[in-house]
Amino acid sequence: MTTTLPKNGLRDFYEDPAVPVASGDARSLRQARMLAQALGPAGATPATVLDVGCGDGTAARTAAPLLAGHRVIGIDWSQDALKRAQAHMTHVVRGELTDGGLPLADGSADAVLFSEVIEHLVDPDSALDELRRVLKPKGHLMLSTPNLAAWYNRALLLAGVQPVFSEVSLRGIHGRPGTEVVGHLRLYTARALREFLTASGFEVVRVAGAPFHGVPRPLRPLDRLACVRPSAASILLVHARRT
C-alpha cells in the first residue's frame, strides 16, 4: 500500500481512520485479563482506569466485560477518534502526553492502559513521565507494543530482510513483508522495554506475549505457541507499577 503523507505530517496521518492502530482482539483480551487480575473486583470503590491513546475505543469494548464496575476513561488527542470511541465508552476526554500534558491531577488514576502507543511516539521518555505523574503510588501500567525480536523477525534479519513492524517510510512499505503503513517510529525487545520502564520509575511485575492477527493463517499456531516465551512473541504485554 502506498500513501501520501499529509501536509501536517504525523498528526494528520494518525487522524486517518483507515490507518490501522491495533494488533487485534487477542492482544486486547489478554491485556484486559492482566489488568482485571491486578485490580480485582470493583467492590464499593471502583478503580479509575485511563485508556491513554484509546483510538476508536475498540480495545475498551473488548475489555469492558472484564473491567465491569471500574471507571474507564478514554483519552486521545484526536477529536475524530474520540467521537468514534463514544460508541464504546461512557467517558472520553481529549488530552495529549505532550504540550501541557494530560488534563488530570497528580496521582488521580489507579491504572493506565497504554496499548500500541509507545511505538508511535517521538518522545517516549516524556510520555512515561506523564503517565507516572497521573498514576497513584503503586498504580498499574499495562503497556503493549510490537516485539522487534518476534520469532519471525529473527529469521527475517538473518535473511537480510527488514523486520515486520518496522517502517522506513510513511508513504509505503519497503524491504519487508506486509502492506500496511501504520507509522511506527520506535520498536522494543522485551529486555529493552524492561530496562526502559525501570529507568522511568516503574517496577516491572510481569512480561507476557500475545499473537498478531497479521501473521499468515498457516503460521498462527506457531505464533500462539511463541507466546509461551514472551521474548519471542509477536506482541509484548507488560504489567508495571509506579514506584
Coordinates of C-alpha atoms in Angstrom, one line a residue:
M1 CA 0.0 0.0 0.0
T2 CA 1.3 3.4 -0.9
T3 CA 0.1 6.6 0.8
T4 CA 0.8 10.3 0.5
L5 CA 1.9 11.9 3.8
P6 CA -0.5 14.7 4.7
K7 CA 0.8 18.3 4.7
N8 CA 0.6 18.4 8.5
G9 CA 2.7 15.3 8.9
L10 CA 2.1 12.7 11.6
R11 CA -0.8 14.4 13.2
D12 CA -2.9 14.2 10.1
F13 CA -1.6 10.7 9.3
Y14 CA -3.0 9.4 12.6
E15 CA -6.3 11.2 12.0
D16 CA -7.0 9.0 9.0
P17 CA -9.5 6.3 10.2
A18 CA -8.0 3.9 7.6
V19 CA -4.7 3.7 9.4
P20 CA -4.6 0.5 11.4
V21 CA -3.9 1.2 15.1
A22 CA -4.2 -2.1 16.9
S23 CA -2.8 -5.6 16.7
G24 CA -6.1 -7.5 17.2
D25 CA -8.6 -8.5 19.8
A26 CA -6.4 -11.3 21.2
R27 CA -4.0 -8.7 22.5
S28 CA -6.7 -6.6 23.9
L29 CA -8.3 -9.5 25.7
R30 CA -5.0 -10.8 27.2
Q31 CA -4.2 -7.3 28.4
A32 CA -7.6 -6.8 29.9
R33 CA -7.3 -10.1 31.8
M34 CA -3.9 -8.9 33.2
L35 CA -5.4 -5.6 34.4
A36 CA -8.6 -7.3 35.8
Q37 CA -6.4 -9.6 37.8
A38 CA -4.3 -6.7 39.1
L39 CA -7.3 -4.6 40.1
G40 CA -9.5 -7.3 41.4
P41 CA -13.4 -6.9 41.7
A42 CA -14.7 -3.3 41.7
G43 CA -16.4 -3.5 45.0
A44 CA -17.5 -0.3 46.8
T45 CA -14.7 1.8 45.4
P46 CA -14.1 1.2 41.7
A47 CA -10.7 1.9 40.2
T48 CA -10.1 4.8 37.8
V49 CA -8.6 3.3 34.6
L50 CA -7.2 5.6 31.9
D51 CA -7.1 4.2 28.4
V52 CA -4.5 6.6 27.0
G53 CA -4.5 6.6 23.2
C54 CA -7.9 4.9 23.2
G55 CA -8.4 5.5 19.5
D56 CA -11.8 4.4 18.4
G57 CA -12.5 2.5 21.6
T58 CA -12.4 -1.0 20.2
A59 CA -9.9 -2.2 22.8
A60 CA -12.0 -0.7 25.6
R61 CA -15.0 -2.6 24.2
T62 CA -13.1 -5.8 24.3
A63 CA -12.0 -5.1 27.9
A64 CA -15.3 -3.9 29.2
P65 CA -16.8 -7.2 30.4
L66 CA -13.6 -7.9 32.4
L67 CA -13.5 -4.5 34.0
A68 CA -17.1 -4.2 34.9
G69 CA -17.7 -1.8 37.8
H70 CA -14.5 0.1 37.3
R71 CA -14.4 3.6 35.7
V72 CA -12.7 3.5 32.4
I73 CA -11.8 6.9 30.8
G74 CA -10.7 7.1 27.2
I75 CA -8.1 9.7 26.4
D76 CA -6.9 10.7 22.9
W77 CA -5.7 13.8 21.2
S78 CA -7.8 13.1 18.1
Q79 CA -11.3 14.6 18.2
D80 CA -12.4 12.2 15.4
A81 CA -11.2 9.2 17.3
L82 CA -13.0 10.3 20.5
K83 CA -16.2 10.7 18.5
R84 CA -15.9 7.1 17.4
A85 CA -14.9 6.0 20.9
Q86 CA -18.1 7.3 22.4
A87 CA -19.9 4.4 20.8
H88 CA -17.9 2.0 23.2
M89 CA -17.1 4.2 26.2
T90 CA -19.1 6.3 28.6
H91 CA -16.2 8.7 29.5
V92 CA -13.9 10.3 26.9
V93 CA -11.5 13.2 27.3
R94 CA -9.3 15.0 24.9
G95 CA -5.7 15.1 26.1
E96 CA -2.1 14.8 25.0
L97 CA 1.1 13.4 26.6
T98 CA 3.0 16.5 25.4
D99 CA 2.1 20.2 25.0
G100 CA 0.9 20.6 28.6
G101 CA 0.2 17.0 29.4
L102 CA -3.0 15.2 30.4
P103 CA -5.8 17.2 31.9
L104 CA -5.6 15.2 35.2
A105 CA -4.3 15.8 38.6
D106 CA -1.2 14.1 40.0
G107 CA -1.9 10.7 41.3
S108 CA -5.5 10.6 40.1
A109 CA -5.5 7.2 38.3
D110 CA -5.3 3.7 39.7
A111 CA -4.3 2.2 36.3
V112 CA -3.3 3.2 32.8
L113 CA -3.9 1.2 29.7
F114 CA -1.2 2.1 27.1
S115 CA -1.9 -0.1 24.2
E116 CA 0.0 0.1 20.9
V117 CA 1.0 3.7 21.5
I118 CA 4.6 3.9 22.6
E119 CA 5.9 2.7 19.2
H120 CA 4.4 5.8 17.6
L121 CA 6.0 8.4 19.9
V122 CA 8.8 10.8 19.1
D123 CA 9.5 11.3 22.8
P124 CA 8.6 8.2 24.8
D125 CA 10.6 9.4 27.8
S126 CA 8.3 12.4 28.4
A127 CA 5.3 10.2 27.8
L128 CA 6.2 7.8 30.6
D129 CA 7.0 10.7 32.9
E130 CA 3.5 12.0 32.3
L131 CA 1.9 8.5 32.9
R132 CA 3.9 8.2 36.1
R133 CA 2.6 11.6 37.2
V134 CA -1.1 10.8 36.9
L135 CA -0.7 7.3 38.5
K136 CA -1.1 6.8 42.2
P137 CA 1.8 5.3 44.0
K138 CA 1.9 1.6 43.2
G139 CA -0.6 2.3 40.4
H140 CA -0.7 -0.1 37.5
L141 CA 0.6 0.5 34.0
M142 CA -0.5 -2.0 31.3
L143 CA 1.6 -1.4 28.2
S144 CA 1.6 -3.3 24.9
T145 CA 3.8 -2.9 21.9
P146 CA 5.0 -4.9 18.9
N147 CA 8.1 -7.0 19.6
L148 CA 11.2 -6.2 17.5
A149 CA 12.6 -9.7 18.4
A150 CA 9.4 -11.6 17.4
W151 CA 10.3 -15.2 16.3
Y152 CA 9.8 -14.4 12.6
N153 CA 11.8 -11.1 12.8
R154 CA 14.8 -13.1 14.0
A155 CA 14.6 -15.2 10.9
L156 CA 14.0 -12.3 8.6
L157 CA 17.0 -10.4 9.9
L158 CA 19.2 -13.4 9.3
A159 CA 18.0 -13.4 5.7
G160 CA 18.7 -9.7 5.4
V161 CA 15.0 -8.7 5.4
Q162 CA 13.6 -5.7 7.2
P163 CA 11.7 -6.8 10.3
V164 CA 7.9 -6.8 10.5
F165 CA 6.5 -3.8 12.4
S166 CA 9.5 -1.6 11.3
E167 CA 9.0 1.1 8.7
V168 CA 11.4 3.2 6.8
S169 CA 8.8 5.5 5.2
L170 CA 5.3 6.8 5.9
R171 CA 4.4 6.5 2.2
G172 CA 4.9 2.8 1.6
I173 CA 6.3 -0.5 2.8
H174 CA 9.9 -1.2 1.7
G175 CA 12.0 -4.3 2.2
R176 CA 9.7 -6.3 4.5
P177 CA 6.5 -8.4 4.4
G178 CA 3.2 -6.7 4.7
T179 CA 1.3 -3.8 3.0
E180 CA 0.0 -1.5 5.8
V181 CA 1.8 1.7 6.8
V182 CA 1.0 2.4 10.5
G183 CA 3.6 5.0 11.5
H184 CA 5.9 3.0 13.8
L185 CA 8.8 5.2 15.0
R186 CA 10.3 3.0 17.7
L187 CA 10.4 -0.7 18.4
Y188 CA 11.4 -2.6 21.5
T189 CA 12.6 -6.0 22.6
A190 CA 11.5 -7.4 25.9
R191 CA 14.8 -6.7 27.5
A192 CA 14.9 -3.1 26.2
L193 CA 11.4 -2.4 27.4
R194 CA 12.1 -3.8 30.9
E195 CA 15.2 -1.6 31.2
F196 CA 13.4 1.5 29.8
L197 CA 10.4 1.1 32.2
T198 CA 12.7 0.6 35.2
A199 CA 14.7 3.7 34.3
S200 CA 11.5 5.7 34.0
G201 CA 10.4 4.9 37.6
F202 CA 8.4 1.7 37.2
E203 CA 8.7 -1.7 38.6
V204 CA 8.1 -4.4 36.0
V205 CA 5.8 -7.1 37.5
R206 CA 5.2 -9.3 34.5
V207 CA 6.0 -9.6 30.8
A208 CA 3.7 -11.7 28.7
G209 CA 3.2 -12.3 25.0
A210 CA 0.2 -12.1 22.6
P211 CA -0.3 -13.2 19.0
F212 CA -0.5 -10.9 16.0
H213 CA -3.6 -11.0 13.7
G214 CA -1.4 -10.2 10.7
V215 CA 0.5 -13.4 10.8
P216 CA -0.4 -15.7 7.8
R217 CA -3.1 -18.2 8.8
P218 CA -0.8 -21.3 8.4
L219 CA 1.7 -19.8 10.8
R220 CA -0.8 -18.7 13.5
P221 CA -0.5 -21.9 15.7
L222 CA 3.3 -21.3 15.8
D223 CA 2.6 -17.6 16.7
R224 CA 0.4 -18.6 19.6
L225 CA 3.0 -21.1 20.7
A226 CA 5.6 -18.4 20.8
C227 CA 3.6 -16.6 23.4
V228 CA 4.9 -19.1 25.9
R229 CA 8.2 -17.4 25.7
P230 CA 7.3 -13.6 25.7
S231 CA 10.7 -12.5 24.4
A232 CA 9.9 -14.2 21.1
A233 CA 6.2 -13.4 20.9
S234 CA 4.7 -11.1 18.3
I235 CA 3.3 -8.6 20.9
L236 CA 4.8 -7.7 24.3
L237 CA 2.4 -7.2 27.2
V238 CA 3.9 -5.6 30.2
H239 CA 2.4 -5.1 33.7
A240 CA 4.4 -2.5 35.6
R241 CA 3.8 -0.5 38.8
R242 CA 4.7 3.1 39.6
T243 CA 7.5 3.1 42.2

